[in-house]
Short mmCIF file of C-alpha atoms in Angstrom, two decimals:
data_model
loop_
_atom_site.label_atom_id
_atom_site.label_comp_id
_atom_site.label_asym_id
_atom_site.label_seq_id
_atom_site.Cartn_x
_atom_site.Cartn_y
_atom_site.Cartn_z
CA MET A 1 121.81 81.35 68.34
CA THR A 2 124.78 79.73 66.48
CA GLU A 3 124.71 77.83 63.03
CA ILE A 4 127.25 75.14 62.30
CA GLY A 5 126.79 73.35 59.08
CA THR A 6 123.14 72.13 59.68
CA LEU A 7 123.49 72.08 63.27
CA THR A 8 121.86 74.99 65.24
CA THR A 9 122.63 75.32 68.91
CA THR A 10 120.93 77.78 71.61
CA PRO A 11 123.20 79.31 74.32
CA VAL A 12 122.13 77.43 77.68
CA ARG A 13 122.55 79.27 80.82
CA SER A 14 124.79 77.66 83.35
CA PRO A 15 122.77 76.10 86.48
CA ASP A 16 125.56 77.80 88.72
CA ALA A 17 125.28 81.28 86.77
CA PRO A 18 123.63 83.98 88.89
CA PRO A 19 120.20 84.90 87.88
CA ALA A 20 119.78 87.66 85.55
CA LEU A 21 117.81 91.07 86.32
CA GLY A 22 115.98 91.95 83.12
CA GLY A 23 114.58 95.48 82.31
CA LEU A 24 111.27 95.13 84.13
CA GLY A 25 113.15 93.54 87.30
CA LEU A 26 115.70 96.60 86.94
CA PHE A 27 112.61 99.03 86.71
CA THR A 28 110.99 97.46 89.72
CA VAL A 29 113.69 97.47 92.17
CA LEU A 30 114.36 101.34 91.11
CA LEU A 31 111.05 101.92 92.02
CA GLY A 32 111.89 100.31 95.48
CA ALA A 33 114.96 102.49 95.80
CA ALA A 34 113.05 105.73 94.83
CA LEU A 35 110.04 105.30 97.52
CA PRO A 36 112.16 105.68 100.65
CA LEU A 37 114.27 108.64 99.58
CA ILE A 38 111.03 110.47 97.94
CA ASP A 39 109.44 110.01 101.43
CA PHE A 40 112.56 111.43 103.57
CA PHE A 41 112.02 114.70 101.38
CA ILE A 42 108.17 114.85 100.66
CA VAL A 43 107.25 115.85 104.01
CA ASN A 44 109.63 119.20 104.08
CA VAL A 45 107.11 121.26 102.11
CA ALA A 46 104.07 119.75 104.14
CA LEU A 47 105.29 120.65 107.59
CA PRO A 48 103.55 123.81 107.87
CA THR A 49 100.40 122.36 106.97
CA MET A 50 100.54 119.51 108.95
CA GLY A 51 101.48 121.58 112.00
CA GLN A 52 98.65 123.62 111.59
CA ASP A 53 96.17 120.48 111.06
CA LEU A 54 97.58 118.43 114.03
CA HIS A 55 98.30 121.39 116.40
CA ALA A 56 101.90 120.26 116.56
CA SER A 57 104.79 122.12 117.96
CA GLU A 58 107.96 122.48 115.98
CA SER A 59 109.73 119.75 118.19
CA VAL A 60 107.15 117.15 117.27
CA LEU A 61 107.20 118.53 113.52
CA GLU A 62 111.27 117.74 113.58
CA LEU A 63 110.22 114.15 114.98
CA VAL A 64 108.21 113.49 111.96
CA ILE A 65 111.38 113.92 110.08
CA ALA A 66 113.79 112.57 112.57
CA GLY A 67 111.96 109.62 113.61
CA TYR A 68 111.96 108.31 109.92
CA GLY A 69 115.47 108.87 109.44
CA VAL A 70 116.88 107.69 112.48
CA SER A 71 115.20 104.37 112.33
CA TYR A 72 115.96 104.07 108.53
CA ALA A 73 119.78 104.79 109.55
CA VAL A 74 119.85 102.46 112.52
CA LEU A 75 118.22 99.42 110.44
CA LEU A 76 119.57 99.57 107.12
CA VAL A 77 122.80 97.42 107.56
CA LEU A 78 120.79 94.83 109.44
CA GLY A 79 118.35 94.77 106.51
CA GLY A 80 121.23 94.14 104.01
CA ARG A 81 122.15 91.24 106.25
CA LEU A 82 118.78 89.65 106.49
CA GLY A 83 118.73 89.95 102.49
CA ASP A 84 121.68 88.01 102.43
CA LEU A 85 120.45 85.53 104.77
CA PHE A 86 116.70 85.10 103.65
CA GLY A 87 116.83 86.00 100.03
CA ARG A 88 116.81 89.65 98.83
CA ARG A 89 113.98 89.29 96.72
CA ARG A 90 111.69 87.93 99.74
CA LEU A 91 112.97 91.03 102.05
CA PHE A 92 112.27 93.38 99.13
CA ILE A 93 108.93 92.17 98.77
CA ALA A 94 108.10 92.12 102.56
CA GLY A 95 109.61 95.68 103.06
CA MET A 96 107.72 97.11 100.03
CA ALA A 97 104.47 95.59 101.65
CA ALA A 98 105.43 96.90 105.19
CA PHE A 99 106.10 100.58 103.53
CA GLY A 100 102.63 100.50 102.15
CA LEU A 101 101.00 99.56 105.16
CA THR A 102 102.97 102.42 107.31
CA SER A 103 102.42 104.84 104.42
CA LEU A 104 98.57 104.26 105.03
CA ALA A 105 99.04 104.47 108.82
CA CYS A 106 100.78 108.00 108.38
CA GLY A 107 98.01 109.08 105.97
CA LEU A 108 95.44 108.21 108.39
CA ALA A 109 97.15 109.23 111.72
CA PRO A 110 94.72 110.99 114.05
CA ASP A 111 97.16 113.13 115.74
CA ALA A 112 100.94 114.17 115.60
CA TRP A 113 102.49 111.36 117.92
CA THR A 114 100.65 108.81 115.99
CA LEU A 115 102.34 110.04 112.88
CA VAL A 116 105.58 109.89 114.65
CA ALA A 117 105.28 106.40 115.45
CA ALA A 118 104.11 105.66 112.18
CA ARG A 119 107.08 107.51 110.36
CA VAL A 120 109.27 105.33 112.73
CA ALA A 121 107.76 102.06 111.48
CA GLN A 122 107.88 103.55 107.88
CA GLY A 123 111.80 104.15 108.16
CA ALA A 124 111.90 100.46 109.30
CA ALA A 125 110.16 99.22 106.24
CA SER A 126 112.52 101.26 104.24
CA ALA A 127 115.47 99.69 105.68
CA ALA A 128 114.24 96.32 104.97
CA MET A 129 113.53 97.15 101.22
CA LEU A 130 116.29 99.32 100.17
CA PRO A 131 119.41 97.67 100.91
CA GLN A 132 118.13 94.66 98.77
CA VAL A 133 117.93 96.99 95.44
CA LEU A 134 121.92 97.66 95.08
CA ALA A 135 122.30 93.79 96.55
CA THR A 136 120.07 92.52 93.75
CA ILE A 137 121.87 94.48 91.27
CA GLN A 138 125.56 93.61 92.38
CA SER A 139 124.48 89.99 92.47
CA ALA A 140 122.19 89.63 89.37
CA THR A 141 124.20 91.84 86.81
CA ALA A 142 127.83 92.07 85.28
CA GLY A 143 130.01 93.95 83.06
CA GLN A 144 128.17 96.84 81.15
CA ARG A 145 124.79 95.97 82.29
CA ARG A 146 125.88 96.42 86.00
CA ALA A 147 127.60 99.97 85.13
CA LYS A 148 124.23 100.84 83.46
CA ALA A 149 122.29 99.70 86.21
CA MET A 150 124.57 101.54 89.04
CA SER A 151 124.31 104.72 86.92
CA LEU A 152 120.45 104.48 86.77
CA TYR A 153 120.44 103.75 90.62
CA GLY A 154 122.54 106.82 91.19
CA ALA A 155 120.26 109.01 88.93
CA THR A 156 117.15 107.69 90.60
CA ALA A 157 118.31 108.28 94.14
CA GLY A 158 119.34 112.01 92.86
CA LEU A 159 116.24 112.68 91.11
CA SER A 160 113.71 111.06 93.98
CA MET A 161 115.30 113.41 96.68
CA VAL A 162 114.57 116.34 94.64
CA ALA A 163 111.27 115.07 93.17
CA GLY A 164 110.03 114.15 96.46
CA GLN A 165 110.07 117.82 97.50
CA ILE A 166 108.53 119.11 94.24
CA LEU A 167 105.65 116.20 94.39
CA GLY A 168 105.09 117.03 98.09
CA GLY A 169 104.11 120.57 97.25
CA VAL A 170 101.87 119.64 94.41
CA LEU A 171 100.04 117.09 96.52
CA VAL A 172 99.49 119.57 99.45
CA ALA A 173 98.13 122.27 97.04
CA ALA A 174 96.04 119.68 95.02
CA ASP A 175 94.19 118.93 98.42
CA ILE A 176 92.98 115.56 96.67
CA ALA A 177 89.55 114.93 98.34
CA GLY A 178 90.23 116.78 101.21
CA THR A 179 93.16 115.00 102.15
CA GLY A 180 95.55 117.91 102.18
CA TRP A 181 98.98 116.82 103.82
CA ARG A 182 97.76 113.23 104.10
CA SER A 183 98.22 112.65 100.50
CA VAL A 184 101.84 112.94 100.41
CA PHE A 185 101.66 109.35 102.38
CA LEU A 186 98.57 107.74 100.74
CA VAL A 187 100.18 108.20 97.34
CA ASN A 188 102.39 105.46 98.19
CA VAL A 189 99.91 103.03 98.63
CA PRO A 190 98.60 102.40 94.76
CA VAL A 191 102.51 102.61 94.05
CA VAL A 192 103.36 100.01 96.49
CA ILE A 193 100.50 97.67 95.08
CA LEU A 194 101.98 98.38 91.65
CA GLY A 195 105.69 97.31 92.92
CA LEU A 196 104.44 94.10 94.60
CA VAL A 197 102.77 92.75 91.44
CA LEU A 198 105.86 93.55 89.38
CA ALA A 199 108.34 92.30 92.12
CA THR A 200 106.57 88.68 92.03
CA ARG A 201 106.76 88.43 88.46
CA ALA A 202 110.18 90.27 87.70
CA VAL A 203 112.77 90.34 90.43
CA PRO A 204 115.03 87.17 90.49
CA GLU A 205 115.96 85.78 94.08
CA THR A 206 119.30 85.93 95.04
CA ARG A 207 121.28 85.52 98.45
CA SER A 208 124.75 85.16 99.66
CA GLN A 209 125.94 81.42 99.00
CA HIS A 210 127.68 81.51 102.70
CA PRO A 211 125.09 83.76 104.86
CA GLU A 212 126.25 84.48 108.23
CA PRO A 213 123.96 84.66 111.35
CA ILE A 214 122.91 88.07 112.62
CA ASP A 215 125.37 90.09 114.58
CA GLY A 216 123.41 90.60 117.78
CA PRO A 217 125.98 92.63 119.60
CA GLY A 218 126.98 94.62 116.59
CA THR A 219 123.61 95.70 115.70
CA VAL A 220 122.73 96.88 119.35
CA LEU A 221 125.81 98.82 119.30
CA LEU A 222 125.58 100.45 116.01
CA GLY A 223 121.74 101.36 116.83
CA VAL A 224 123.34 103.16 120.39
CA THR A 225 125.88 104.63 118.40
CA LEU A 226 123.81 106.41 115.56
CA LEU A 227 120.82 107.28 118.15
CA ALA A 228 123.41 108.78 120.63
CA LEU A 229 124.48 111.16 117.80
CA LEU A 230 121.35 111.73 115.56
CA ALA A 231 118.78 112.09 118.48
CA PRO A 232 120.13 114.97 120.20
CA LEU A 233 121.25 116.78 117.02
CA THR A 234 117.73 116.67 115.76
CA GLU A 235 116.06 117.23 118.73
CA GLY A 236 118.13 119.14 120.77
CA ARG A 237 117.56 122.93 119.45
CA ALA A 238 113.91 122.69 119.62
CA ALA A 239 114.07 121.20 123.01
CA GLY A 240 116.40 124.04 124.30
CA TRP A 241 119.63 121.75 124.78
CA PRO A 242 118.45 119.59 127.90
CA LEU A 243 120.86 117.50 129.79
CA TRP A 244 119.83 114.28 128.05
CA THR A 245 121.34 115.84 124.68
CA TRP A 246 124.62 116.38 126.12
CA LEU A 247 124.85 113.03 128.16
CA SER A 248 123.90 111.36 124.71
CA LEU A 249 126.43 113.24 122.67
CA ALA A 250 129.27 112.35 125.17
CA LEU A 251 127.86 108.70 125.09
CA PHE A 252 128.45 108.64 121.14
CA PRO A 253 132.29 108.32 121.04
CA VAL A 254 132.09 105.58 123.65
CA ALA A 255 129.28 103.64 121.85
CA ALA A 256 131.43 103.98 118.41
CA THR A 257 134.46 102.81 119.79
CA ALA A 258 132.63 99.69 121.61
CA PHE A 259 131.06 99.13 118.05
CA TYR A 260 134.48 99.03 116.36
CA LEU A 261 136.08 96.77 118.73
CA VAL A 262 133.50 94.25 118.70
CA GLU A 263 133.33 94.35 114.99
CA ARG A 264 137.23 94.04 114.72
CA ARG A 265 137.02 90.89 117.16
CA GLU A 266 134.40 89.27 115.04
CA ASP A 267 136.19 89.91 111.66
CA ARG A 268 139.49 88.63 112.94
CA ALA A 269 137.77 85.46 114.31
CA GLY A 270 136.84 84.67 110.78
CA ARG A 271 133.05 85.59 111.35
CA THR A 272 131.32 88.28 109.32
CA PRO A 273 130.25 91.12 111.63
CA LEU A 274 127.27 93.48 110.68
CA VAL A 275 130.00 96.16 109.47
CA PRO A 276 133.42 94.04 108.73
CA PRO A 277 136.19 96.58 109.16
CA SER A 278 138.25 94.61 106.75
CA LEU A 279 135.55 96.00 104.01
CA PHE A 280 137.14 99.34 104.39
CA ALA A 281 140.48 97.88 103.24
CA VAL A 282 138.76 98.14 99.75
CA THR A 283 140.20 101.87 98.78
CA SER A 284 137.36 102.77 96.44
CA LEU A 285 134.63 101.88 99.21
CA ARG A 286 136.78 103.93 101.92
CA ARG A 287 137.44 106.78 99.85
CA GLY A 288 133.95 106.88 98.19
CA LEU A 289 132.34 106.90 101.62
CA VAL A 290 134.43 109.49 102.90
CA MET A 291 132.99 111.97 100.10
CA VAL A 292 129.42 110.81 100.61
CA VAL A 293 129.08 112.10 103.83
CA PRO A 294 129.58 116.00 103.52
CA PHE A 295 127.84 115.59 99.97
CA SER A 296 124.46 114.18 101.75
CA ILE A 297 124.79 116.79 104.61
CA GLY A 298 125.09 119.58 102.20
CA PHE A 299 122.27 118.32 100.17
CA SER A 300 119.77 117.42 102.80
CA GLY A 301 120.36 120.60 104.74
CA PHE A 302 119.77 122.47 101.48
CA MET A 303 116.64 120.84 100.67
CA PHE A 304 115.10 121.62 104.22
CA VAL A 305 116.22 125.37 104.22
CA ILE A 306 114.91 125.84 100.91
CA ALA A 307 111.33 124.54 101.58
CA VAL A 308 111.05 126.42 104.86
CA GLY A 309 112.85 129.74 103.81
CA LEU A 310 110.75 129.98 100.50
CA GLN A 311 107.36 129.40 102.26
CA GLU A 312 107.87 131.14 105.50
CA GLY A 313 110.28 134.08 104.32
CA ALA A 314 109.49 134.48 100.67
CA GLY A 315 105.85 133.86 101.18
CA LEU A 316 105.74 131.12 98.46
CA GLY A 317 102.96 128.67 98.51
CA PRO A 318 103.90 124.70 98.78
CA VAL A 319 103.47 124.42 94.81
CA LEU A 320 106.05 127.29 94.26
CA ALA A 321 108.33 126.08 96.95
CA GLY A 322 108.58 122.78 95.53
CA LEU A 323 108.59 123.76 91.73
CA ALA A 324 111.68 125.92 92.75
CA LEU A 325 113.65 122.89 92.47
CA ALA A 326 112.16 121.55 88.96
CA PRO A 327 115.01 122.94 86.97
CA MET A 328 117.40 121.13 89.38
CA ALA A 329 115.46 117.80 89.11
CA VAL A 330 115.38 117.99 85.24
CA VAL A 331 118.96 118.76 84.66
CA PHE A 332 120.01 116.29 86.90
CA PHE A 333 118.11 113.59 85.07
CA VAL A 334 119.34 114.73 81.64
CA VAL A 335 123.11 115.11 83.04
CA SER A 336 123.06 111.68 84.88
CA LEU A 337 122.15 110.07 81.50
CA CYS A 338 125.45 111.16 80.23
CA GLY A 339 127.45 109.90 83.11
CA PRO A 340 128.55 106.58 81.99
CA ARG A 341 130.13 108.06 78.83
CA LEU A 342 131.70 110.85 80.55
CA ILE A 343 133.20 108.33 83.11
CA ALA A 344 134.51 106.01 80.26
CA ARG A 345 136.25 109.10 78.50
CA TYR A 346 137.41 111.16 81.55
CA GLY A 347 137.30 108.75 84.59
CA THR A 348 136.51 109.82 88.00
CA ARG A 349 137.57 113.39 87.39
CA VAL A 350 134.21 113.94 86.23
CA VAL A 351 133.35 114.25 90.11
CA THR A 352 135.72 116.80 90.57
CA ALA A 353 133.86 119.00 87.67
CA GLY A 354 130.72 118.34 89.22
CA GLY A 355 131.58 119.64 92.50
CA LEU A 356 132.86 122.92 90.83
CA ILE A 357 129.77 123.25 88.87
CA GLN A 358 127.71 122.64 91.84
CA SER A 359 129.55 125.37 93.72
CA VAL A 360 128.74 127.69 91.06
CA GLY A 361 124.77 126.77 91.18
CA VAL A 362 124.74 127.23 94.94
CA ALA A 363 126.45 130.61 94.52
CA LEU A 364 123.88 131.95 92.17
CA MET A 365 121.17 130.82 94.45
CA ALA A 366 122.71 132.47 97.37
CA LEU A 367 123.40 135.53 95.26
CA ALA A 368 119.73 135.72 94.29
CA ALA A 369 118.37 135.55 97.82
CA TRP A 370 120.77 138.39 98.87
CA ARG A 371 119.68 140.63 95.83
CA SER A 372 115.92 139.84 95.60
CA TRP A 373 114.64 139.31 99.07
CA PRO A 374 111.89 139.01 100.24
CA ASP A 375 110.56 139.00 96.60
CA LEU A 376 112.54 136.06 95.71
CA SER A 377 110.81 134.54 92.75
CA VAL A 378 111.13 130.66 91.09
CA TRP A 379 112.58 132.25 88.00
CA GLU A 380 115.34 134.07 90.05
CA LEU A 381 116.28 130.91 91.42
CA ALA A 382 115.93 128.97 88.14
CA PRO A 383 119.47 129.44 86.83
CA GLY A 384 121.23 128.59 89.99
CA ALA A 385 118.90 125.66 90.58
CA ALA A 386 119.91 124.04 87.04
CA VAL A 387 123.59 124.58 87.42
CA ALA A 388 123.62 122.82 90.93
CA GLY A 389 121.55 120.11 89.47
CA ALA A 390 124.13 119.37 86.66
CA GLY A 391 126.99 119.32 89.20
CA GLN A 392 125.06 116.89 91.50
CA ALA A 393 124.10 114.69 88.70
CA LEU A 394 128.23 114.45 87.84
CA GLN A 395 128.74 113.42 91.56
CA LEU A 396 126.23 111.07 93.19
CA PRO A 397 125.65 108.50 90.34
CA VAL A 398 129.32 107.95 89.99
CA LEU A 399 130.05 107.95 93.82
CA PHE A 400 127.53 104.95 94.26
CA ARG A 401 129.38 103.01 91.38
CA ILE A 402 133.06 103.72 93.01
CA ILE A 403 131.87 102.53 96.32
CA LEU A 404 130.54 99.20 95.49
CA SER A 405 132.62 98.58 92.38
CA GLU A 406 134.98 96.31 94.12
CA VAL A 407 132.86 94.84 96.55
CA PRO A 408 132.41 90.88 96.21
CA ALA A 409 129.12 89.46 95.19
CA SER A 410 129.23 87.61 98.43
CA ARG A 411 129.28 90.56 100.49
CA ALA A 412 126.76 92.58 98.19
CA GLY A 413 123.96 93.10 101.15
CA VAL A 414 126.66 94.24 103.59
CA GLY A 415 128.38 96.66 101.16
CA SER A 416 125.16 98.20 100.10
CA GLY A 417 123.78 98.36 103.49
CA VAL A 418 126.97 100.04 104.83
CA MET A 419 126.60 102.75 101.98
CA ILE A 420 123.22 103.60 102.43
CA THR A 421 123.55 103.85 106.20
CA THR A 422 126.45 106.17 105.82
CA GLN A 423 124.40 108.32 103.17
CA GLN A 424 121.07 108.32 105.23
CA SER A 425 123.00 109.11 108.44
CA ALA A 426 124.67 112.01 106.69
CA LEU A 427 121.27 113.07 105.39
CA ALA A 428 119.91 113.27 108.79
CA LEU A 429 122.68 115.20 109.96
CA GLY A 430 122.22 117.64 107.22
CA VAL A 431 118.83 118.47 108.43
CA ALA A 432 120.10 118.46 112.08
CA THR A 433 123.16 120.54 111.35
CA LEU A 434 122.57 123.07 108.55
CA GLY A 435 118.76 123.06 109.58
CA SER A 436 119.61 124.11 113.07
CA LEU A 437 121.89 126.64 111.96
CA PHE A 438 119.13 128.30 109.61
CA LEU A 439 116.52 127.90 112.50
CA SER A 440 118.85 129.50 114.90
CA LEU A 441 119.77 132.62 113.15
CA VAL A 442 116.13 133.43 111.75
CA PRO A 443 115.08 135.00 115.39
CA GLY A 444 117.99 137.21 115.69
CA HIS A 445 119.12 138.14 112.16
CA GLY A 446 116.11 137.42 109.72
CA MET A 447 115.03 134.81 107.23
CA GLN A 448 117.21 136.49 104.59
CA TYR A 449 120.22 136.42 106.68
CA ALA A 450 119.65 132.88 107.70
CA LEU A 451 119.16 131.69 104.13
CA VAL A 452 122.21 133.26 102.66
CA THR A 453 124.67 131.91 105.39
CA THR A 454 123.25 128.59 105.15
CA LEU A 455 123.70 128.65 101.44
CA LEU A 456 127.41 129.85 101.85
CA ALA A 457 127.94 127.05 104.47
CA GLN A 458 126.88 124.62 102.18
CA LEU A 459 129.21 125.86 99.72
CA ALA A 460 131.74 125.44 101.94
CA VAL A 461 130.79 121.68 102.57
CA ILE A 462 130.71 121.51 98.57
CA VAL A 463 134.33 122.69 98.60
CA LEU A 464 135.36 120.17 100.86
CA THR A 465 133.70 117.41 98.52
CA THR A 466 135.48 118.70 95.75
CA ALA A 467 138.86 118.33 97.45
CA LEU A 468 138.09 114.74 98.78
CA SER A 469 137.10 113.84 94.90
CA LEU A 470 140.85 114.27 94.11
CA ARG A 471 141.63 111.11 96.12
CA LEU A 472 139.23 108.96 94.42
CA PRO A 473 140.61 106.06 92.23
CA ARG A 474 141.11 107.66 88.54
CA THR A 475 139.07 104.63 87.06
CA ILE A 476 136.19 102.52 87.91
CA SER A 477 136.85 98.91 87.69
#
């Protein structure tokens, strides 16, 4: 309010100004961002109990993870486009409601195959909800508020992935009302109800001012491309690498090339395809995505291997297997809050420092496993987990800000969809590659050798991400 003589004037928002995302609205969309990521990792420590209760084979249990991850990755970009077209708040609410219903279906599943089907549907619901979070932040914030919101998004994403595994162990062990592993899904229902109430009150509606129609051919080709790669890699080892897995892998480069050619043709014709190749002309987006891939592969592979190794190898129960990562979660949260100030002072070289710190943490965890097996305790893993968490906190939130920093608001939905699809596909690849490496080494070399070798493989991936960070723009616009 401004006083001029005896006149008092109050600033009035321009009717053309974008709606503002307030504190409660930001909390609500971040809650929506946390749920899908928590549910990707929450099942890791519940798999042994799930298999015993449902009499499920290893290959079917892998589908519980892969079915969710693949449907989620395949539909994410489409979810972003639908938000641009029909309204991001509307898609966010619809996706959250579907997520609650499919979580209930997972928790009540009478057999393993019903659970797999419900997980596929849950992944589709997540794909409708999650792209709207970043698109809403991009469209309804600006300046320092956007920088702060993006930092909080990155912190929420990283913390959710670790917290999901911790929460899964606690819920399985608590066996609330005899629900056992089912509680890891049923816990979503009251959270979703709260989220829906808040979303109707606090999340502004935004949409693209020039929405484009759905890119049917691009959607189909992207789905075929991701399925051709992810399906054989996630199921191949457990199924014994039958002929279909090799045919699927051979189809991948063909489908990827066809997808690129179709999208380039649409882009050059002045239309907006599902993934516009011109979007990759943005240097910050392109280089940030290149770094997100190995980071996410290493992270998800690490989380899966730790969950299985600590329970089936070191003899820790689900609670201790989850709590082994508590130092990582706590330190990640604390350090990520310092991210904006560090970026303002040192630029994106903070990401490089984060990679170096994370490599020290993973090396400490590998050393602990090598020295103390099979009597590996949570306390011996804690120093390495804490250091690794600090390193991750200096990378992931910053990368999200870098990737979307120069994407126009009109393409916020497409940009966020491309980023999350890349991250989610890499998370699924991490379980498929590092997870398969670990499980293939166990029969012939034992759990200790498999765990240490896989941690060293992740260390090599971290070295790659650190090297790639040197090519990031020095500052974030």
